[in-house]
XYZ file of C-alpha atoms in Angstrom:
731
model
C 0.141 -0.025 0.113
C 1.221 3.435 -0.782
C 1.957 6.231 1.413
C -0.695 7.941 -0.108
C -3.437 5.536 0.802
C -2.245 5.155 4.421
C -3.154 8.899 5.228
C -6.705 8.651 5.429
C -6.472 5.750 7.799
C -4.092 7.634 9.907
C -6.254 10.538 9.948
C -9.093 8.322 11.362
C -6.918 6.908 13.980
C -5.614 10.098 15.227
C -9.508 11.354 15.362
C -10.589 8.154 17.433
C -7.422 8.484 19.568
C -8.414 12.442 20.038
C -12.177 11.141 21.074
C -11.189 8.554 23.541
C -8.875 10.953 25.376
C -11.742 13.560 25.453
C -14.220 10.937 26.900
C -11.526 9.812 29.370
C -10.957 13.420 30.704
C -14.751 14.250 31.080
C -15.182 10.790 32.730
C -12.310 11.395 35.252
C -13.881 15.140 35.857
C -17.083 13.541 36.756
C -15.923 11.121 38.704
C -13.847 13.826 40.755
C -16.920 15.763 41.224
C -18.910 12.794 42.632
C -16.083 11.274 44.687
C -16.666 13.087 47.878
C -20.506 12.679 47.783
C -20.017 9.183 46.941
C -17.586 8.634 49.913
C -19.959 10.417 52.186
C -22.820 8.372 50.803
C -20.731 4.836 51.881
C -19.935 6.757 55.228
C -23.654 7.504 55.834
C -24.670 3.665 54.934
C -22.089 2.477 57.478
C -23.370 4.818 60.080
C -27.014 3.642 59.303
C -25.936 -0.092 59.845
C -24.219 0.693 63.062
C -27.482 2.677 64.250
C -29.388 -0.546 63.333
C -27.018 -2.956 65.367
C -27.328 -0.589 68.345
C -31.246 -0.657 68.208
C -31.212 -4.252 67.804
C -29.175 -4.439 70.880
C -30.991 -1.987 72.851
C -34.194 -4.068 72.045
C -32.193 -7.417 73.507
C -31.276 -5.404 76.470
C -35.025 -4.240 76.898
C -36.304 -7.752 76.358
C -33.840 -9.493 78.559
C -34.612 -6.983 81.447
C -38.550 -7.608 80.849
C -38.164 -11.610 81.558
C -36.129 -10.772 84.558
C -38.800 -8.596 86.034
C -41.411 -11.116 85.128
C -39.642 -14.265 86.552
C -38.764 -12.153 89.622
C -42.494 -11.148 90.384
C -44.138 -14.278 89.448
C -45.919 -15.767 92.149
C -44.579 -18.755 93.599
C -41.271 -18.454 91.431
C -38.482 -21.219 92.837
C -35.142 -20.182 93.911
C -33.724 -21.558 90.517
C -36.306 -19.412 88.884
C -35.076 -16.205 90.603
C -31.404 -16.930 90.213
C -32.100 -17.302 86.604
C -34.066 -14.205 86.564
C -31.433 -12.168 88.201
C -28.560 -13.932 85.887
C -30.869 -12.637 82.993
C -31.003 -8.995 84.760
C -27.167 -9.142 84.832
C -27.040 -9.911 81.182
C -29.137 -7.320 80.158
C -26.995 -5.099 82.192
C -23.837 -6.061 80.744
C -25.164 -5.760 77.353
C -26.346 -2.162 78.012
C -22.696 -1.534 78.950
C -21.305 -3.059 75.958
C -23.600 -1.520 73.863
C -23.310 2.047 75.198
C -19.417 1.828 75.451
C -19.090 0.698 71.633
C -21.301 3.496 70.665
C -19.451 5.934 72.729
C -15.952 5.214 71.355
C -17.385 5.279 67.807
C -19.234 9.016 68.697
C -15.777 10.386 70.067
C -13.868 9.165 66.946
C -16.549 10.792 64.868
C -16.723 13.937 66.794
C -20.208 13.722 68.496
C -19.031 14.829 71.714
C -22.330 15.309 73.445
C -23.051 11.850 72.587
C -20.105 10.613 74.374
C -21.350 12.079 77.479
C -24.688 10.689 76.757
C -23.504 7.013 76.309
C -21.013 7.118 79.107
C -23.452 8.323 81.659
C -25.993 5.238 80.629
C -23.613 2.610 81.431
C -24.763 0.868 84.799
C -22.412 1.774 87.660
C -21.266 -1.696 88.229
C -19.573 -1.977 84.991
C -17.478 1.199 85.281
C -13.992 0.504 84.428
C -10.720 1.992 83.223
C -11.672 2.226 79.791
C -14.739 4.467 80.554
C -12.458 6.809 82.586
C -9.921 6.861 79.886
C -12.819 7.867 77.337
C -13.583 10.443 79.549
C -9.906 11.743 79.617
C -9.459 11.430 75.794
C -13.077 13.633 75.770
C -11.289 16.393 77.671
C -8.162 16.081 75.404
C -10.575 16.561 72.496
C -11.589 19.773 73.217
C -9.654 22.421 74.854
C -11.485 25.765 76.105
C -9.769 28.727 76.843
C -11.283 32.089 78.403
C -9.932 34.209 75.759
C -12.156 37.559 76.019
C -14.829 38.982 78.318
C -17.145 39.658 75.810
C -18.032 37.786 72.107
C -15.016 36.588 70.010
C -16.342 37.988 66.383
C -13.120 37.103 64.435
C -10.663 34.409 63.995
C -7.184 33.918 61.894
C -4.282 31.471 61.979
C -0.936 31.854 60.226
C -0.311 29.585 57.352
C 2.588 28.012 59.102
C 0.387 26.611 61.865
C 2.297 28.354 64.583
C -0.353 31.323 65.853
C -3.691 32.081 66.073
C -5.379 35.328 66.822
C -8.767 36.488 67.789
C -10.941 39.805 67.956
C -13.817 40.856 70.025
C -16.642 42.836 70.085
C -15.156 45.180 72.390
C -11.904 45.589 70.030
C -9.473 43.693 72.012
C -6.971 41.701 69.533
C -4.979 38.455 71.267
C -2.225 36.359 69.345
C -2.037 32.899 70.773
C 0.162 30.002 70.136
C -1.402 27.297 68.181
C -2.057 24.984 71.069
C -4.011 27.994 72.908
C -1.580 27.599 75.791
C 0.511 30.488 75.626
C -1.011 34.348 75.106
C 1.749 35.924 72.343
C 0.334 39.412 72.354
C -2.378 41.724 73.454
C -3.612 44.444 71.221
C -6.214 47.070 70.788
C -8.191 47.540 68.027
C -10.057 50.594 69.900
C -13.753 49.417 68.391
C -15.584 46.317 67.606
C -13.224 44.366 65.326
C -14.703 43.478 62.078
C -11.863 41.290 60.159
C -8.548 39.840 61.309
C -5.608 38.421 59.777
C -1.974 37.017 60.498
C 0.892 37.000 57.991
C 2.178 33.351 57.004
C 4.765 33.423 59.784
C 2.583 34.764 62.423
C 4.903 37.720 62.693
C 2.325 40.682 61.693
C -1.343 40.760 62.741
C -3.738 43.284 60.980
C -7.147 44.151 62.083
C -10.109 46.108 61.225
C -12.718 47.778 63.160
C -16.438 49.358 63.025
C -15.059 52.680 62.554
C -13.447 52.075 59.243
C -10.004 51.615 60.484
C -7.375 49.185 59.313
C -4.500 48.450 61.713
C -1.399 46.751 61.387
C 0.926 45.668 64.263
C 3.984 43.669 64.930
C 3.388 40.528 67.209
C 6.754 40.555 68.849
C 6.640 44.133 70.199
C 3.368 45.137 69.936
C 4.272 48.357 67.737
C 1.746 49.821 65.451
C 3.054 49.166 61.787
C 0.434 50.994 59.897
C -3.003 52.411 60.011
C -5.663 54.015 57.357
C -9.036 54.760 57.948
C -11.662 55.007 55.294
C -15.546 55.918 54.943
C -16.625 52.515 54.415
C -16.268 49.498 57.018
C -14.091 46.834 56.104
C -15.360 43.298 56.520
C -12.475 40.891 55.446
C -9.112 41.015 55.469
C -5.871 39.216 54.832
C -2.085 39.777 55.172
C 0.052 38.875 52.352
C 3.185 36.966 52.515
C 6.257 38.962 53.898
C 3.697 41.093 56.179
C 4.427 44.378 54.294
C 0.787 44.809 52.641
C -2.772 43.192 52.992
C -5.975 43.118 50.829
C -9.003 44.506 52.222
C -12.774 44.186 51.231
C -15.506 46.420 52.263
C -19.151 46.898 53.073
C -20.073 48.716 49.899
C -18.196 45.773 47.578
C -14.725 47.557 46.965
C -11.743 45.433 46.985
C -8.268 47.219 48.126
C -4.629 46.425 48.178
C -3.112 48.236 50.664
C 0.590 48.572 51.141
C 1.566 49.307 54.675
C 1.910 53.006 55.404
C 0.424 54.080 51.805
C -3.101 54.200 50.463
C -4.993 51.471 48.990
C -5.175 50.785 45.371
C -8.659 49.697 44.461
C -9.123 46.354 42.367
C -12.198 45.347 40.409
C -14.688 44.687 43.380
C -18.364 43.241 43.862
C -22.043 44.525 43.678
C -22.072 43.818 47.675
C -20.489 43.490 50.643
C -17.340 41.729 50.562
C -17.356 38.672 53.230
C -13.975 37.043 52.865
C -10.391 37.621 51.472
C -7.755 34.991 50.876
C -4.231 34.790 49.453
C -2.612 32.346 48.020
C 0.537 30.919 49.806
C 3.004 32.700 47.085
C 1.017 36.033 47.170
C 0.538 35.697 43.300
C -3.209 35.291 43.478
C -6.240 36.667 45.776
C -9.648 35.772 45.981
C -12.871 37.297 47.715
C -16.250 36.460 48.416
C -19.411 38.432 48.248
C -22.973 38.879 49.157
C -23.555 39.166 45.679
C -23.128 35.374 45.546
C -19.981 35.391 43.629
C -16.254 34.798 44.403
C -13.410 36.485 42.476
C -9.673 35.443 42.027
C -7.213 37.888 41.107
C -4.005 37.264 39.411
C -1.446 38.552 36.877
C 0.466 42.074 37.235
C -0.789 44.391 39.755
C -3.889 41.612 40.278
C -5.137 43.134 37.404
C -6.647 39.891 35.906
C -10.143 38.883 37.279
C -11.781 35.780 37.191
C -15.705 35.884 38.255
C -16.889 32.537 39.796
C -20.619 31.872 39.685
C -22.524 28.937 41.089
C -23.154 29.660 45.076
C -27.187 30.553 45.287
C -26.396 33.023 48.748
C -24.053 34.796 50.265
C -20.262 33.486 50.017
C -19.118 33.641 53.617
C -15.562 32.050 53.322
C -12.602 31.153 51.031
C -9.080 29.494 51.059
C -6.617 28.442 48.509
C -4.903 24.906 48.763
C -0.903 25.420 49.424
C -0.070 25.159 45.836
C -2.604 27.934 44.897
C -4.068 25.934 42.172
C -7.452 25.213 43.837
C -10.031 27.621 45.662
C -12.442 26.366 48.093
C -15.420 28.658 49.041
C -18.218 28.397 51.715
C -21.767 29.890 51.491
C -24.833 30.720 53.096
C -26.545 27.988 50.606
C -25.103 25.205 52.536
C -22.591 24.026 50.131
C -18.970 24.106 49.824
C -17.636 24.604 46.103
C -14.231 23.684 44.697
C -12.593 25.665 41.987
C -9.701 25.625 39.446
C -7.700 28.926 40.554
C -6.214 29.014 37.257
C -9.274 28.757 34.947
C -12.258 29.480 37.270
C -13.663 26.072 36.551
C -16.116 24.587 38.988
C -14.391 21.110 40.167
C -16.752 20.014 42.823
C -19.918 20.696 45.074
C -20.128 19.378 48.353
C -23.198 19.612 50.487
C -21.909 20.935 54.068
C -24.859 22.254 56.005
C -28.081 20.589 57.552
C -30.656 22.962 55.862
C -31.847 26.514 56.253
C -29.797 28.538 58.573
C -26.677 26.396 58.592
C -23.956 28.664 57.025
C -20.309 27.495 56.246
C -18.186 29.820 58.164
C -14.930 28.328 57.614
C -13.431 26.212 54.755
C -9.795 25.002 54.396
C -8.364 23.486 51.223
C -5.285 21.261 51.729
C -2.842 19.271 49.843
C -4.085 17.215 46.922
C -7.859 16.547 47.762
C -7.549 17.203 51.429
C -10.930 19.450 52.376
C -12.426 20.545 55.746
C -15.411 22.856 56.652
C -17.236 23.927 59.839
C -20.776 25.363 59.372
C -22.322 27.844 62.238
C -24.376 24.861 63.702
C -21.280 22.856 64.336
C -21.333 20.586 61.363
C -18.156 19.400 59.698
C -16.137 17.356 57.807
C -12.352 16.180 57.071
C -11.597 14.676 53.686
C -8.240 13.246 53.213
C -8.053 11.436 49.724
C -11.018 9.433 49.782
C -11.624 9.160 53.454
C -14.478 11.557 54.601
C -15.249 12.014 58.284
C -17.954 14.023 59.205
C -17.956 15.736 62.930
C -20.101 17.779 65.093
C -18.585 20.279 67.308
C -19.505 20.475 71.044
C -22.237 23.058 70.922
C -24.872 23.655 73.924
C -28.363 24.331 72.831
C -28.878 27.487 71.178
C -25.186 27.893 70.680
C -23.503 28.643 67.311
C -20.404 28.960 65.846
C -19.414 32.736 65.185
C -16.088 31.991 63.860
C -13.715 29.296 63.149
C -10.221 28.642 61.789
C -8.995 24.913 60.806
C -6.449 22.909 59.240
C -7.234 20.051 56.848
C -4.093 18.415 57.389
C -3.838 18.151 61.107
C -7.624 17.569 61.620
C -8.011 20.523 64.134
C -10.660 23.021 64.693
C -10.228 26.302 66.695
C -13.739 28.078 67.053
C -15.628 30.754 69.113
C -19.201 31.173 70.059
C -20.753 33.747 71.933
C -19.618 33.231 75.446
C -15.888 34.816 74.612
C -14.179 31.563 75.181
C -11.828 29.484 72.372
C -12.254 26.149 72.043
C -10.045 23.579 69.886
C -11.494 20.309 68.907
C -9.093 17.660 67.525
C -10.022 14.838 65.265
C -7.143 12.629 66.821
C -6.310 14.335 70.103
C -3.201 13.740 71.842
C -2.465 10.154 73.174
C -3.097 10.146 77.093
C -0.161 8.258 78.284
C 3.501 9.454 79.417
C 6.611 8.132 78.424
C 8.939 6.946 80.725
C 12.256 5.997 79.115
C 14.773 3.475 80.805
C 17.567 4.107 78.163
C 18.536 0.815 78.374
C 17.300 -2.564 76.551
C 13.637 -3.974 76.194
C 11.427 -3.657 79.313
C 10.426 -7.504 80.547
C 8.782 -6.786 83.356
C 6.580 -4.335 85.332
C 4.622 -3.505 88.617
C 3.586 -0.081 90.376
C 1.798 1.264 93.311
C -0.306 4.387 93.458
C 3.187 6.358 93.568
C 6.035 4.503 92.137
C 6.490 2.493 88.786
C 9.011 -0.030 88.834
C 10.662 -1.496 85.035
C 12.733 -4.678 84.935
C 14.892 -4.844 81.725
C 16.383 -7.553 79.580
C 20.149 -6.270 80.305
C 19.907 -6.816 84.095
C 18.994 -3.168 85.540
C 15.970 -2.060 87.497
C 14.414 1.412 86.887
C 12.263 2.926 89.783
C 10.062 5.990 88.445
C 7.962 8.481 90.259
C 4.346 7.435 89.105
C 3.194 11.398 89.423
C 5.981 13.283 88.152
C 7.634 10.601 85.693
C 11.415 11.310 87.445
C 13.604 8.725 87.790
C 14.420 8.026 91.224
C 16.585 5.070 91.094
C 18.548 2.481 88.331
C 19.504 -0.312 90.284
C 21.895 -3.323 88.821
C 21.348 -6.852 90.276
C 23.675 -8.636 87.873
C 21.057 -11.028 87.232
C 21.741 -11.364 83.496
C 18.324 -10.079 82.785
C 15.234 -9.375 84.749
C 12.246 -11.619 84.032
C 9.991 -10.329 86.820
C 9.575 -7.459 89.302
C 7.104 -7.275 92.173
C 6.704 -4.276 94.719
C 4.930 -4.052 97.981
C 1.413 -1.878 98.358
C 3.196 0.725 100.028
C 6.066 1.242 97.677
C 8.869 0.410 100.392
C 10.424 -2.947 99.141
C 10.654 -4.243 95.123
C 11.683 -7.796 94.222
C 13.681 -8.501 90.933
C 13.791 -12.052 89.442
C 16.268 -12.959 86.750
C 17.522 -15.457 84.373
C 20.274 -16.831 86.289
C 17.945 -17.781 89.212
C 18.822 -14.789 91.456
C 15.969 -12.624 93.085
C 17.202 -9.470 94.555
C 15.121 -7.254 97.445
C 15.423 -3.652 96.915
C 14.892 -0.632 99.493
C 13.151 1.952 97.330
C 13.715 4.698 99.545
C 17.495 4.487 99.238
C 18.068 1.989 96.315
C 19.923 -0.280 98.531
C 20.272 -4.009 97.879
C 18.560 -5.764 101.112
C 19.192 -9.374 100.155
C 19.825 -11.852 97.469
C 18.228 -15.611 97.269
C 19.477 -17.902 94.965
C 16.727 -20.293 93.334
C 17.456 -23.325 91.499
C 15.578 -21.995 88.316
C 15.286 -19.025 86.063
C 13.001 -16.698 87.836
C 9.807 -16.516 85.425
C 7.627 -14.759 88.083
C 7.760 -13.077 91.453
C 5.763 -11.802 94.211
C 5.489 -10.082 97.586
C 3.343 -10.429 100.333
C 1.937 -7.098 101.708
C 4.705 -6.699 104.516
C 7.565 -8.007 102.349
C 8.235 -10.901 104.953
C 7.758 -13.545 102.109
C 8.815 -13.724 98.893
C 7.806 -16.372 95.940
C 9.900 -17.399 93.115
C 8.182 -19.348 90.592
C 10.416 -20.643 88.020
C 9.957 -21.122 84.028
C 10.005 -24.836 84.516
C 6.981 -24.716 86.931
C 8.741 -25.024 90.332
C 8.272 -22.862 93.122
C 10.040 -21.587 96.270
C 8.558 -19.556 99.166
C 11.337 -17.560 101.107
C 11.613 -15.691 104.349
C 12.805 -12.271 103.256
C 13.767 -11.337 106.707
C 16.034 -14.505 107.094
C 16.809 -15.590 103.753
C 15.702 -18.822 104.734
C 13.617 -21.186 102.071
C 10.369 -22.135 103.852
C 9.195 -24.423 101.191
C 9.963 -25.824 97.622
C 7.432 -27.447 95.199
C 9.173 -29.258 92.015
C 7.691 -28.277 88.628
C 5.920 -31.160 86.678
C 7.584 -34.066 84.478
C 6.056 -32.687 81.370
C 5.975 -29.518 79.215
C 5.503 -26.228 80.946
C 4.541 -23.216 78.645
C 4.089 -20.622 81.111
C 3.989 -20.226 85.060
C 3.041 -17.268 87.156
C 3.130 -16.365 90.736
C -0.155 -14.889 92.584
C 0.237 -11.126 93.448
C -0.338 -12.078 97.348
C 2.427 -14.321 97.403
C 0.426 -17.521 98.750
C -0.140 -19.469 95.518
C 1.129 -19.993 92.049
C 0.060 -21.487 88.634
C 1.589 -23.060 85.422
C -0.026 -24.474 82.239
C 1.413 -27.608 80.844
C 0.640 -29.520 77.547
C -2.656 -30.869 76.817
C -4.207 -27.927 78.041
C -3.867 -28.683 81.798
C -3.857 -25.639 84.137
C -3.125 -26.270 87.654
C -2.824 -23.785 90.948
C -1.011 -24.515 93.842
C -0.781 -23.533 97.448
C 2.686 -21.925 97.587
C 3.352 -23.197 101.543
C 1.780 -26.680 101.467
C 2.090 -27.508 97.883
C -1.648 -28.576 98.030
C -3.224 -28.397 94.652
C -6.186 -26.037 94.861
C -7.495 -25.747 91.116
C -7.102 -27.792 88.214
C -8.764 -27.593 84.868
C -8.352 -29.084 81.255
C -8.974 -27.424 77.836
C -7.892 -29.648 75.088
C -8.376 -26.584 72.387
C -5.907 -24.540 74.412
C -2.602 -25.699 72.528
C 0.575 -24.034 73.111
C -0.018 -21.042 75.460
C 2.483 -17.990 75.411
C 1.482 -16.357 78.678
C -0.268 -16.765 81.529
C -2.080 -14.676 84.248
C -3.731 -14.802 87.376
C -6.301 -12.117 88.855
C -5.310 -10.380 91.987
C -7.983 -12.725 93.953
C -6.399 -15.760 92.134
C -10.180 -16.554 91.120
C -9.357 -16.322 87.421
C -6.732 -17.370 85.005
C -5.839 -15.822 81.439
C -4.059 -17.188 78.863
C -2.454 -16.419 75.353
C -2.443 -18.933 72.769
C -0.604 -18.541 69.203
C -0.157 -14.788 69.375
C -3.663 -13.868 68.553
C -5.876 -15.655 70.989
C -6.721 -15.224 74.660
C -9.173 -17.083 76.953
C -10.595 -16.395 80.529
C -11.092 -19.235 82.778
C -13.264 -19.354 86.238
C -10.995 -21.502 88.461
C -13.497 -22.442 91.069
C -15.997 -23.469 88.474
C -13.351 -25.029 86.253
C -14.960 -23.557 83.088
C -14.326 -20.928 80.333
C -15.457 -17.500 80.224
C -14.705 -14.858 77.670
C -12.436 -15.627 74.671
C -10.804 -12.943 72.551
C -9.542 -13.134 69.028
C -7.089 -10.457 67.580
C -5.405 -10.826 63.935
C -1.839 -10.239 63.238
C 0.096 -11.917 66.446
C -0.992 -8.747 68.319
C -1.215 -10.900 71.441
C 2.082 -11.571 73.536
C 1.501 -10.399 77.149
C -1.643 -9.984 79.289
C -2.732 -8.727 82.873
C -6.067 -8.573 84.693
C -7.296 -5.223 86.162
C -7.608 -5.278 90.156
C -11.581 -6.465 89.510
C -10.399 -9.444 87.382
C -13.387 -7.947 84.928
C -10.750 -6.438 82.600
C -7.917 -7.888 80.553
C -5.298 -5.859 78.687
C -3.126 -7.458 76.096
C -0.247 -6.464 74.300
C 1.749 -7.698 71.417
C 3.576 -7.057 67.917
C 3.524 -3.630 66.416
C 2.387 -1.839 69.564
C -0.512 -3.618 69.408
C -2.620 -2.808 72.948
C -6.451 -3.715 73.713
C -8.644 -3.877 76.912
C -10.961 -6.650 76.830
C -14.067 -7.639 78.938
C -13.404 -11.019 80.366
C -16.837 -12.297 80.749
C -17.989 -11.634 77.221
C -14.687 -11.655 75.460
C -15.576 -8.450 73.774
C -12.937 -5.773 72.963
C -13.758 -2.527 74.838
C -10.846 -0.399 73.558
C -8.084 -0.428 70.905
C -5.129 1.581 71.629
C -1.989 2.314 69.920
C 0.975 3.874 71.516
C 3.593 3.204 68.778
C 5.275 0.476 66.540
C 7.246 -1.336 68.988
C 6.593 -4.645 70.263
C 4.975 -4.846 73.736
C 6.884 -7.175 76.104
C 5.037 -6.289 79.421
C 1.573 -5.245 80.706
C 0.187 -4.231 84.251
C -2.465 -2.506 85.975
C -1.842 -0.034 88.677
C -3.284 -1.490 91.820
C -6.355 1.392 91.786
C -6.963 0.428 88.437
C -6.220 4.108 87.051
C -3.336 3.262 84.886
C -2.075 0.674 82.429
C 1.710 0.293 82.254
C 3.110 -1.074 78.992
C 7.038 -1.975 78.345
C 8.328 -1.886 75.136
C 11.293 -3.805 73.173
C 12.777 -0.202 72.672
C 13.063 0.356 76.313
C 10.183 2.780 77.010
C 7.443 2.118 79.639
C 4.046 3.909 78.833
C 1.685 4.861 81.382
C -1.724 4.915 79.870
C -3.645 7.443 82.162
C -7.534 7.475 83.189
C -7.428 10.344 86.093
C -8.236 13.661 85.201
C -5.838 15.099 87.400
C -2.991 13.303 84.936
C -3.645 16.187 82.367
C -0.919 18.450 84.082
C 1.760 15.143 83.830
C 0.748 14.566 80.140
C 0.941 18.268 79.155
C 4.762 18.046 80.297
């Protein structure tokens, strides 16, 4: 075929290729427009299914309670029937606890803080535990409240670097804060009601306008007034350009002015009605304004002379923000929508339904990197979008309370907002994790024990670290030359500690002085150790299931129990030093009296398999085991039956411990996996994450207020549930 005959075919192929590319571009645009709404629909469906499960659970609770009441009140009911009625009542209240707590944790993750309070208050008192107090602490961390002004805060601004915030009030106060609201950096006076407020990108310059028509700029560091200008019309919107030497201002008559500090404003092509918001791109090359004329405008080019008018909103435009690259603009309106625009072409990219309906105004919007987006409405509704993930949230507002001003950071999931009471509140999607970190500066932490005042950590390299539980300060670093500490114990009054090592040595320590009181030599590696209340008895349990009871004062061995002939997977001493337990092959679990050697309890669970860890409750009425790195089981030793069974994927169980009541179990494992479980039902109450290091030791404080976690990196995490611990966590 000649080259001439090929030409029509080439033209046809080129046309088909161009058509295909055009179709693909249209499809991708349509997909980007629907992406947010599609994800939101998926999220709504997930919430609907959870709500249905919640209603079903509450219906079951009511039915169980009804049957319990009927059986209890029936004439001639037998003792067995009454006992069954009481059991059903208890089951109903446990179900109520599990249902409401699951809903409370989900509400906290979704920002529905009022629901968190309501759900926690509905939990029966007898089921109060560490996880609920911990959730209340997280709730306190999720919203910080600062008494910022004596009257209503009308305007908020933040620096682009996220370091500083500014607030302005109806009395003319202008205050600059650290981003965490824990430091007041500057106090300034705008003389009259603040109508607009802005910080430069670095938070070094703050500018404000007042109801008398004045524009004022100050140095944040010195409080010095840098520039002032006054006009006839009231400024309503303000933004400081990068460099802190100029600003763009919107006025009530629709005028837009570029104001170099120390000079007269230069007027730009304005709006037909009040200018309500101003935004500037990070490089200062583009400006944006929004107006009551229902449009937004983008200014660019030389002297900002190029103007693009953005039409699409059906009500007043209240807020605007560029993304970090200055390529997208987000606008929020009284019509309840957020719209995304191409800042270069002015083309509309997406429309997001933001508000609850009439009267719900979008008061703040933030465009993050990529497709990140965030917004807040006057009724406290909001959303944070990261990629395809969209999380709706509700700010904690009282009845008849509304958001007067807000600033937010899409990438950080943080909102600072003001209402009519003069306070500033900071809400965080992922609040600070409420644990303190104590560093041993040593190898892996293999054992933990605590009192109300003291935390004792034993490390693999043979040292014992003693910390003040209140301040976190290290009191002592003790070296028993044990070739590695496998177990530690401490008396309830915190006077004496014991540590057991791989070489069979047990050391007793005076915690007031750090002095070594006595060494005891056992015949086996000390896998678990316990002290009685006055430290007169020490129980050392070997890795082979053997046990030795010592008189701590004289150093005399009082009794010795040899281990079994078969395989022992794990062994543990009871905290009161009066009994011990081990788990062997064929699913055998035995509990023994330490003084007499008498067997106190025995059970067999052939499905138990290999056991990685064993724990006894404080009263030694329950035992728990970890099996295969991903399963745990709890047993009632008196009845010889299994209770709750827990399953968690990913070899996330390695160690475990009971709380003081024996009703909760904490498990830890690889990659920082940490969870708290209900022992009777096996339900996971709460999942925590303190990092990625393998967890090698866990323990509850004796009052149940803290969970101690030892990691392979040599750190001790103290997970709190006490409100008074906030001061320690802040440090």
